[in-house]
């Protein structure tokens, strides 16, 4: 069963067409990676899924065509997007940010538990739980953005360079947590990650984008077997 | 080098203005210039009055655009400087100062006042600063009434001056038009130069991000003081021009409502745009006239509707009209399927995408421009 | 040097020294205070105590915008460009501190200001070409992806002709190949302009390749100072920063 | 050569054998739009009704239709000048009845220079009426504010006993003229001003001023307030402070329905106001022929322009009749002839003016209506009663 | 002494008028991040509905309720039909759009009801009572009580309800909020609706004193803006305190500072606001917005 399926998706900003017919399939509880150079269209692909850019083609989530639905609608269906860069609500406190993340949920008690879980996962955040998100360090804001997505209890997470600006150990911890989430809560994920080592440690398969088109697609093992891929992404 | 994975930019690219667009702009500019020189010779005093009024408010708007459009600091007090400039000029004329002195002081004194206010307030940003500028006309009106020896009190002052020199064979309205047109032209040229180079970039970065400004050697405080001083000077100058055209000044000249209307006209014309400023003045002067043509007892309804309609169609101002039309044309030529209606689904477009008209028309593809 | 916000101590008595012409790395876990340290040096923050000497002169009380004129330039962790302006316009801002002339000169477009402006433009274009962004010089910044913004920021800082360059996570969001290219660029400009560079980075590959020395911060205090190799093998650093699997995030 | 000059056939612009065009610019939006609209609506009502009735008889034997153009100036002098220029450009014959002191002041020099009649202005500022030698093309219509102030001063002086007065005046020409007139009349008498305050038309309430004045406990309050809600506020506030002086109100803010009743005027020993026009809404005048004609005309032609009533509606209606009178005296189709005719009306009983109030334009330093009748509010009838002394 | 107290009491009752509108400004700012110049226009339009109803014989209280409902719908519709178009663009354009709405609403009110101020019945008894030589009107007391209730309500809304949190999130960053499934457009509509409903309350409270006219709140808006900004723009308590301060300062200045006099007394609160803002840019009760480099 596929949870998320992109079929010939194209996207544009204003009049600049950026994606040209991108397709891939994310199985239930799967994890797929998107690779590509700067400007290849990784971010745009994720934005297309969550409905933040003009999109044509077909995006099917859980059997439902979600092409053209706005981000609030896709989020309500269970797609949590951790955006690139600062994705936090700057003038709200860390705790409030987490509560906003849980906006759709009704299970009050469990929310409190999950807030606690996030604060445990990121001790930095616990220290600054009352301060405005805008005051946090770059890495701390990134943690908060990830934690906020966790709070949504999504069915699929779209991680756009979730390790951006994180210390190596923290980045590791984030992906460990993601993997655990996948295992325990059956959360599927689409991972955009420049740190290919990290990426390949969590995804089953990956799509390589080049100028908005699919250049390569294959399982992690297949891709890692290719010299060109290793050179470009791993330097090996 | 990472040539293998380097993206071919899908982005649209605006090359430095091409020869064609430059030529087109030059021709258009020349045409406008000719019209502006010849028009008063063949028009009625009424038309000349309107043309001259456009010049007056263009300079007031130019000042507002420097502080608000280019530097990003909301000012709700421009009318106060306009009024001050007019009063100074009136005082000068009634006391037989040389006109050059009135002209100079009508800009310098408001500039000094503006600078003083800015020295105190320029550390603020956003609405706090707006609040302080708002207080200027609010306090200015009763002050103008109080010092009636200088201002003529609430009756105002009729100042009949600036008659056409006999030798020129021009009527008064023509002569006054040329005087204000020359002042406006000089002001526009100077500001145009200013906002293009080093100083203009410092304005822009203060608007965008004060922290970056600091790190690039731009003091936001000084920049704001400078911009505010220029804005006040231009406001004062427009007061001089106001008196030249209207020949009368009173506390009504500086009321708060005028400031608000100026802000609206600035945005309608095109913020941070020289051409937009001129278009804004056109709007400021002509829309009430048009509203009067339609129905004089419904002017508020009409001008509100026109204002809203223009904003709807051209959120980036009248100045974006050519770009908008060009986009229309290229969109029609293009083969892309129609994008779905985003206006209805406000949550859909991204923020950069939302201000759609600001995106320039796509130039030729540029995929091959890098190694 | 120390820095406090409200009750929080962000920097606690940190001292170090960046040798002229060298490249110093600054690493440490998130929230350790690296960016804040940069902010102190560049004058955006006022340290509660301590002193900062640039080229032998005390600069703690110097306003940030003067620092730029003293030869300091920096990039930001989160790229901050004018999105509605072209790449070239963004980069040109870097020339602000050395372009001569006040408002009057610029309003009058004196021949000298015009000459300087042309010169700045030429330099800017050259820098943009060198960093591989030449094709984008006339593209609006909001049409570029996140990774490219980093490059534009670097050009902007370089156009300021700094003596001291502070880079805050320049490699964040770059792919491996792009990091390699960045390393090359930084090395080259360092040589050419006789720059002193301080770089904050979580990308240990870049740190190893580029820096002569690293300072490790943790919770606002200096944990150690040494070469990149020393740092990576220091157990305290591994514990606080790198995580158990050393270099797990890095190419083996 | 100014447009006051003659046209090809010797006539002034804006007049033909069967039509004449007149224009007006008043505030039709913004804070002063209430009175502003009325100055247009009343005039329009008179003119259109007369047009429908066949037109206006002119002294040269022709009957003409009046083409009436009105523009909005939002009380902005620059706009008023623009409007005036537009109207003359469109070829109006005369500019009639405009409201607003600064706006008319800005227009006056142009009217004088271009020799366009700027007449029967609905403003009581002295500038437009005093010294008509100096500005022969401009005249006022309604009594000057000073006239009103003087009338009240005279009433107090006539009482011939010590009276203490508190004054509250708008901080502009309106308030100042009022006080000037009052002071002129009371100079050297036993009438003493013991407290005075001013206000800005933009103030939201005058409570503090009234509190200050109440502290004087004066016998009389001269409340030269021209803003309806503020005037009502004065009446209610003084009462609530337990201060019940005799009150004097200007003619433009003394309408029973909108001011006196809401303000609880019946609580005061006496409320005086100068009056010169009939209130069309007052039951006292329900049977009056003038009022019936006015109501019919206004309903038909004016109510689109002014939705709410102020006395300016009736004033400008009366103005229409004065205009007609001037037309009747016009022997040539020229502006000069019009001005001559307009300035030789005397003892003319215009419709809607109270009995005994007549129009006299022959004086060089007075508005067309230069007398007022002081009346006293009669809470019982909801109308006004004549005054026989203070 | 009682004169002094009377002057202060008068000032407070003026302050109540400013506070009423200031609260609505705060509400809309908190909910949308915008300063809304049309706030007064919406309030007046809704108050005119109440006016028409009371004229038709409906009791004031019922008319008030109807006006609130009308205001809510009007605000929500304007957001939906007009402001939505500008929410993602340049904020200056959005502010000018609110100016356009103000002009348009004023014109519309005038179209139906004319420009001249008309009396409006009071919700509270039109009487005064005397304490220790000071006269206080029931209307002022009633207005102040209602305002305090509204203020507390708003404070609770923003501080301790999920709706309030969501509204603040959307005002902070709509795009990021949408990613957490917040129904951004609906929340913005609710924000405008509530602000306009509150505007209706404000309008009905002050109309008996100011008389209803299309421009009734034009100048009050200036005071209200000053109060809202002085109070910190995001703080209901701040807005009310600042409004009271402005009202009292103005009256005291008029009464006791002879140089200032009645004409320039308006300068006193405005100069005070200027000075306070220079010292404390975030306003009396405002939280500093955190900006980091
Ligand atoms: N708002 C925009 N308007 C026009 N073009 C855009 C816009 N945003 C991005 N682009 C273009 O779209 C292309 C894809 O951008 P995208 O952000 O998806 O790249 P990416 O693969 O995520 O790159 P990075 O690794 O740098 O984040 C780029 O060429 C970029 O220039
Ligand atoms: N303006 C501020 N207000 C409040 N706290 C601040 C401010 N600036 C920094 N801090 C706090 O200081 C600490 C250090 O922040 P800093 O940005 O220097 O960290 P960093 O070392 O750069 O981390 P990262 O690697 O995540 O970027 C953080 O906990 C942050 O919340
Ligand atoms: Mg990206
Ligand atoms: Mg940092």
Short mmCIF file of N, CA, C and O and ligand atoms in Angstrom, two decimals, chain A residues 37-44 84 160-161 192 194, chain C residues 145-147 173, ligand 3:
data_model
loop_
_atom_site.label_atom_id
_atom_site.label_comp_id
_atom_site.label_asym_id
_atom_site.label_seq_id
_atom_site.Cartn_x
_atom_site.Cartn_y
_atom_site.Cartn_z
N UNK A 37 21.60 18.81 -5.79
CA UNK A 37 22.43 19.97 -5.48
C UNK A 37 21.56 21.13 -5.03
O UNK A 37 20.33 21.05 -5.05
N UNK A 38 22.18 22.23 -4.64
CA UNK A 38 21.44 23.43 -4.31
C UNK A 38 20.60 23.85 -5.50
O UNK A 38 21.11 23.92 -6.61
N UNK A 39 19.36 24.11 -5.23
CA UNK A 39 18.50 24.58 -6.30
C UNK A 39 17.95 23.48 -7.19
O UNK A 39 17.32 23.75 -8.20
N UNK A 40 18.16 22.21 -6.80
CA UNK A 40 17.68 21.12 -7.64
C UNK A 40 16.17 20.98 -7.56
O UNK A 40 15.55 20.43 -8.46
N UNK A 41 15.58 21.44 -6.48
CA UNK A 41 14.13 21.35 -6.36
C UNK A 41 13.65 20.46 -5.22
O UNK A 41 12.47 20.10 -5.17
N UNK A 42 14.53 20.16 -4.30
CA UNK A 42 14.14 19.30 -3.19
C UNK A 42 13.10 19.99 -2.31
O UNK A 42 12.03 19.44 -2.02
N UNK A 43 13.46 21.19 -1.93
CA UNK A 43 12.54 21.94 -1.09
C UNK A 43 11.21 22.13 -1.80
O UNK A 43 10.13 21.98 -1.21
N UNK A 44 11.30 22.43 -3.06
CA UNK A 44 10.07 22.68 -3.82
C UNK A 44 9.20 21.43 -3.87
O UNK A 44 7.96 21.52 -3.80
N UNK A 84 12.45 24.32 5.67
CA UNK A 84 13.85 24.70 5.61
C UNK A 84 14.03 26.02 6.35
O UNK A 84 13.20 26.90 6.28
N UNK A 160 12.90 18.79 5.87
CA UNK A 160 13.74 19.52 4.94
C UNK A 160 15.00 19.96 5.66
O UNK A 160 15.01 20.94 6.40
N UNK A 161 16.05 19.22 5.45
CA UNK A 161 17.33 19.50 6.09
C UNK A 161 17.16 19.70 7.58
O UNK A 161 17.53 20.73 8.15
N UNK A 192 14.87 15.21 3.16
CA UNK A 192 15.83 15.97 2.36
C UNK A 192 16.99 16.25 3.29
O UNK A 192 16.80 16.77 4.38
N UNK A 194 21.29 17.18 3.29
CA UNK A 194 22.59 17.30 2.61
C UNK A 194 23.61 16.38 3.24
O UNK A 194 24.58 15.98 2.60
N UNK C 145 17.57 29.28 -4.24
CA UNK C 145 17.34 28.36 -3.13
C UNK C 145 18.20 28.76 -1.95
O UNK C 145 19.13 29.57 -2.05
N UNK C 146 17.87 28.17 -0.82
CA UNK C 146 18.52 28.49 0.45
C UNK C 146 20.04 28.38 0.36
O UNK C 146 20.78 29.27 0.82
N UNK C 147 20.50 27.32 -0.24
CA UNK C 147 21.95 27.10 -0.30
C UNK C 147 22.67 28.22 -1.03
O UNK C 147 23.77 28.64 -0.64
N UNK C 173 23.62 23.31 4.87
CA UNK C 173 22.74 23.16 3.72
C UNK C 173 23.46 22.99 2.40
O UNK C 173 22.84 22.98 1.35
MG1 LIG F 3 16.18 23.37 -0.05
#
